[in-house]
CSV table of C-alpha atoms and ligand atoms in Angstrom, one decimal:
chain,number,residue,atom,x,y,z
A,1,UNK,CA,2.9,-19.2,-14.1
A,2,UNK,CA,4.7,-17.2,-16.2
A,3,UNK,CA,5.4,-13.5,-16.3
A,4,UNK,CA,6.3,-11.1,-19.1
A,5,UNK,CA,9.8,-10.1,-18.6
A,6,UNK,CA,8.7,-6.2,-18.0
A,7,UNK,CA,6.8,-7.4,-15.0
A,8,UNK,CA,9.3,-7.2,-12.3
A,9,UNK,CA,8.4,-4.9,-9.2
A,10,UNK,CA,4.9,-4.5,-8.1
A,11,UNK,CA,3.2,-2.3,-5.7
A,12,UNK,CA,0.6,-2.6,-3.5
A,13,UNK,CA,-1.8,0.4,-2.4
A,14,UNK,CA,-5.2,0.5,-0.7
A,15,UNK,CA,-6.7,1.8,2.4
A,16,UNK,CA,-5.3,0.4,6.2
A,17,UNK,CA,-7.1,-2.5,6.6
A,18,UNK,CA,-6.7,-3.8,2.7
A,19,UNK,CA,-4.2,-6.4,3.4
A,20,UNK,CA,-1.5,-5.2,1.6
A,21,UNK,CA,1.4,-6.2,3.9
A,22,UNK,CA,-0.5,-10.6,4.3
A,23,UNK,CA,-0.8,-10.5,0.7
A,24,UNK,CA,2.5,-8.9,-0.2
A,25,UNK,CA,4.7,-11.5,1.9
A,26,UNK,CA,2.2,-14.1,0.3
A,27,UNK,CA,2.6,-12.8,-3.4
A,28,UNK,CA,6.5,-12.4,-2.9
A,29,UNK,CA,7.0,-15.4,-1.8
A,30,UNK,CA,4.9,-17.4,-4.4
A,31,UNK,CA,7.1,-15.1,-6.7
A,32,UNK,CA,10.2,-15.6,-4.8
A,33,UNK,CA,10.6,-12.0,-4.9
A,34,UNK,CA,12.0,-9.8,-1.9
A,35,UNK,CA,8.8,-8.1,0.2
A,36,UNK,CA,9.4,-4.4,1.5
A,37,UNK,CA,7.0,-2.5,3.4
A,38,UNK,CA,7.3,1.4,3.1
A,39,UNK,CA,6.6,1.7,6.6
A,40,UNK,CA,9.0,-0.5,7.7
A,41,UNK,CA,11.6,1.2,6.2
A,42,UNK,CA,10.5,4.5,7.3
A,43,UNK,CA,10.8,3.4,10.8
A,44,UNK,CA,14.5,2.0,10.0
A,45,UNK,CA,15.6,5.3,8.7
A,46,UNK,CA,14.2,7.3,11.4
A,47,UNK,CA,14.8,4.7,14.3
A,48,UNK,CA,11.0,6.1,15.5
A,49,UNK,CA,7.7,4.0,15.0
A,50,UNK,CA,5.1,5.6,12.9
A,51,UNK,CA,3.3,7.2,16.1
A,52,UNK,CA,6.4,8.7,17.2
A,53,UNK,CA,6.7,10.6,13.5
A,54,UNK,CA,3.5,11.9,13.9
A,55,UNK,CA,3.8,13.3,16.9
A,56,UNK,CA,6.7,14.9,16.6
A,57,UNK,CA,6.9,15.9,13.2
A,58,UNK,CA,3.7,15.9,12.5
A,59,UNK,CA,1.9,14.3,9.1
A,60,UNK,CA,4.0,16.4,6.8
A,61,UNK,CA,7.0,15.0,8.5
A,62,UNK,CA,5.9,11.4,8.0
A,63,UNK,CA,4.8,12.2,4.1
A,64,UNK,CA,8.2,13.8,3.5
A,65,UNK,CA,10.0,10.3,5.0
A,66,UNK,CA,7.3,8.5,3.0
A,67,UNK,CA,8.1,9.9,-0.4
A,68,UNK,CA,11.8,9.8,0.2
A,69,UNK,CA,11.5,5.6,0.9
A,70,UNK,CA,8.8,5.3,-2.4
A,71,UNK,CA,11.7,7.0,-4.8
A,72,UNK,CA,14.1,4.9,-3.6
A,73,UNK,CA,12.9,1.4,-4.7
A,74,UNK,CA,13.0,3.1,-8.1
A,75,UNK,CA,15.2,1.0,-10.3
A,76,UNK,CA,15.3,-2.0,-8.1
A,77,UNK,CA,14.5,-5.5,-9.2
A,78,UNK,CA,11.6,-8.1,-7.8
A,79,UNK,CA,10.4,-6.8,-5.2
A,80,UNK,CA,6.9,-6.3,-3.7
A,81,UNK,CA,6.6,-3.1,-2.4
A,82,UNK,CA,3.9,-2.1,0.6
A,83,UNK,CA,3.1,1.5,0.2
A,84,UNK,CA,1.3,3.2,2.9
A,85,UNK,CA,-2.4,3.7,2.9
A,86,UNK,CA,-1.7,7.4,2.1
A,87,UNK,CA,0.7,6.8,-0.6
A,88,UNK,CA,-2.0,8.6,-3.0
A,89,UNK,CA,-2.2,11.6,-0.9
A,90,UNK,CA,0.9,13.6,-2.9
A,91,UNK,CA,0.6,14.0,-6.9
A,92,UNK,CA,4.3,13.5,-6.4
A,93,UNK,CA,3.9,10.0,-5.4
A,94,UNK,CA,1.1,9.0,-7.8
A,95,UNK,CA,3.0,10.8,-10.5
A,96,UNK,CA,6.4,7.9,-9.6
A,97,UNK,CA,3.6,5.2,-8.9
A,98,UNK,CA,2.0,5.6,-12.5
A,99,UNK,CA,4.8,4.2,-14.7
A,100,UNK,CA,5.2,1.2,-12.5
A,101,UNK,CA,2.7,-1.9,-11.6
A,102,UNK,CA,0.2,-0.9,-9.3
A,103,UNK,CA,-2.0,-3.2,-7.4
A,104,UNK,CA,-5.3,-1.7,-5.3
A,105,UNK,CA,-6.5,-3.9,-3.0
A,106,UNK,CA,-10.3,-2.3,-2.8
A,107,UNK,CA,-12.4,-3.1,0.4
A,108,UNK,CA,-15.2,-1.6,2.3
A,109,UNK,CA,-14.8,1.2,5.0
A,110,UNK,CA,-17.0,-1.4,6.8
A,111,UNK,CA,-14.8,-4.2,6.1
A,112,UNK,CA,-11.4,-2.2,6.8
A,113,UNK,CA,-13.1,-1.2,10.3
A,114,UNK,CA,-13.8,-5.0,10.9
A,115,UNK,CA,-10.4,-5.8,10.5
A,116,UNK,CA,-8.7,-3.4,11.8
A,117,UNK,CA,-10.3,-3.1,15.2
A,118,UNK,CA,-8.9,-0.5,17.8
A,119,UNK,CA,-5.3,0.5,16.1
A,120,UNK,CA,-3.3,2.7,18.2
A,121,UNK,CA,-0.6,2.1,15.7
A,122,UNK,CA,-2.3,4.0,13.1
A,123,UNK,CA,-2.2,7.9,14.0
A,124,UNK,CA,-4.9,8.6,11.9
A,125,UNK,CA,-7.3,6.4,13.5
A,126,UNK,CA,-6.3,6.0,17.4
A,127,UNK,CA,-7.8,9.7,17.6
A,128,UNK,CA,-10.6,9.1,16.4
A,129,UNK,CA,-14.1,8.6,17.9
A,130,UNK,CA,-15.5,6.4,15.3
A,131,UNK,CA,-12.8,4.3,12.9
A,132,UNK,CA,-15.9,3.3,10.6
A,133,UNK,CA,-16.7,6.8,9.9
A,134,UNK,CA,-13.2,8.2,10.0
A,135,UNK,CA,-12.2,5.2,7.0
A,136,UNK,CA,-15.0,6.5,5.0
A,137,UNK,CA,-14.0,9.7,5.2
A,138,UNK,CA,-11.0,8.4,4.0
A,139,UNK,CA,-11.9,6.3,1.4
A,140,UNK,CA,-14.2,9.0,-0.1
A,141,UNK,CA,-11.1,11.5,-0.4
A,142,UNK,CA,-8.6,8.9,-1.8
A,143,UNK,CA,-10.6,6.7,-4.1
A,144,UNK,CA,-10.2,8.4,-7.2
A,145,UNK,CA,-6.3,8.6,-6.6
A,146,UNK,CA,-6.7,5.1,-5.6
A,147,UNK,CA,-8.6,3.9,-8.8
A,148,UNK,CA,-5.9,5.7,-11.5
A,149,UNK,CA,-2.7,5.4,-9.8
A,150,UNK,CA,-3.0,1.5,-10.1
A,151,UNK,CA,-4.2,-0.6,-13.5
A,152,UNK,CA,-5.2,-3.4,-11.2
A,153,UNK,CA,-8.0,-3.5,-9.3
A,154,UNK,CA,-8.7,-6.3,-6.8
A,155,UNK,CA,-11.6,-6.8,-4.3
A,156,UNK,CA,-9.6,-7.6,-1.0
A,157,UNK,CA,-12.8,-7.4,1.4
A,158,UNK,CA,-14.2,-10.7,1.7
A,159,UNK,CA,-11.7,-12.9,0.0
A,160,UNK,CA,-8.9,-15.0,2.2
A,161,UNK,CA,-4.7,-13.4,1.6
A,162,UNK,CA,-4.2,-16.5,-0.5
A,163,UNK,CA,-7.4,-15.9,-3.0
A,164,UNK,CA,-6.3,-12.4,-3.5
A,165,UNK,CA,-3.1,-13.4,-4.1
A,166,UNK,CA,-3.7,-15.8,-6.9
A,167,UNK,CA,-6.1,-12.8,-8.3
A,168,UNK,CA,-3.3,-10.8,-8.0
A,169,UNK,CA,-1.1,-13.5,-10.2
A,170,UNK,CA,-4.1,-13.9,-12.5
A,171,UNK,CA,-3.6,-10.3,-13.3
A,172,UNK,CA,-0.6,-10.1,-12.9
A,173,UNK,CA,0.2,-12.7,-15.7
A,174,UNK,CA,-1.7,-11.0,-18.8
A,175,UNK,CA,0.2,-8.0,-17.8
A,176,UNK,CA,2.4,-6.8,-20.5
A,177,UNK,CA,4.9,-4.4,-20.2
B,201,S3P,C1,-1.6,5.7,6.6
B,201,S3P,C2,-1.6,4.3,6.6
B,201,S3P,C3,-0.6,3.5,7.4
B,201,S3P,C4,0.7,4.4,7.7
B,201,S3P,C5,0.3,5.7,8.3
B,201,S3P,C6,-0.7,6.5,7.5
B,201,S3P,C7,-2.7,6.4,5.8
B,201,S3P,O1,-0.2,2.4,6.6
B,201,S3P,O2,1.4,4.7,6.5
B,201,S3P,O3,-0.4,5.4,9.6
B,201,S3P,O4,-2.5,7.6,5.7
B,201,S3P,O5,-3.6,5.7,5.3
B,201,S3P,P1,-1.1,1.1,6.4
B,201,S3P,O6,-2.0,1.4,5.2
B,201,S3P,O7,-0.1,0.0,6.0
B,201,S3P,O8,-1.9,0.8,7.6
């Protein structure tokens, strides 16, 4: 296993559901990289889950903190970075995201509802009447922005978090920067 020394942060987008946060500790640890989550962090600087920031400031609110946390990682070293399923959804962001390594984890609106279940943790979801047809709506706004912010493309649907990892590495490894 051996990666080419430009290789040394990678992101991770995709819808909710996509498995970015199981594969990302899986990936960093094979890598013995650090694993950050976006999401995480945006909860740490606000001290508020991510309903709480939706509710009282709103999705703009949540986009501004989400922004803020995806510039910062800029410059770091080794890490595998969680983005948020709507990382894609400012120019801004895709803009930062498309000189760096950017994984999508691609899955059916089907197989994202499967997984996902009932998820009152996800704003954009726990009011909705029907998460199936609420992720494709999703899905069919953000797939383009999905598809060219990241050079790699991996099915994350039906495959177990260790598979896509080692898909992930394969790719990974005939990266070159
Ligand atoms: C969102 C996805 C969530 C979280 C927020 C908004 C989205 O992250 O950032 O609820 O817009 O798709 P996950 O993709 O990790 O669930």
């Amino acid at each position: 296993m051996k990666l080419h020394a430009g290789v040394n942060m990678v992101y991770l987008i995709g819808l909710m559901g996509a498995g970015k946060s199981t594969v990302g500790k899986i990936l960093a640890r094979v890598l013995k990289w650090e694993f950050i989550d976006l999401d995480h962090k945006i909860e740490v600087l606000t001290g508020k889950d991510i309903p709480k920031i939706f509710d009282e400031e709103g999705e703009e609110g949540f986009r501004n903190h989400e922004t803020k946390v995806l510039k910062e990682t800029a410059g770091l070293n080794k890490k595998i970075i969680a983005c948020g399923g709507g990382i894609v959804t400012r120019p801004d962001n895709i803009e930062f995201l498309t000189s760096e390594i950017v994984v999508w984890l691609n899955l059916t609106p089907a197989e994202a509802a499967a997984r996902l279940g009932y998820s009152p943790d996800r704003p954009l979801l726990s009011g909705c009447k029907d998460t199936l047809v609420e992720l494709n709506e999703i899905l069919t706004e953000r797939r383009e922005a999905y598809a060219k912010t990241a050079e790699i493309h991996i099915d994350s649907g039906d495959q177990s978090p260790e598979i896509i990892t080692g898909n992930i590495m394969i790719a990974l490894e005939r990266q070159r920067v």
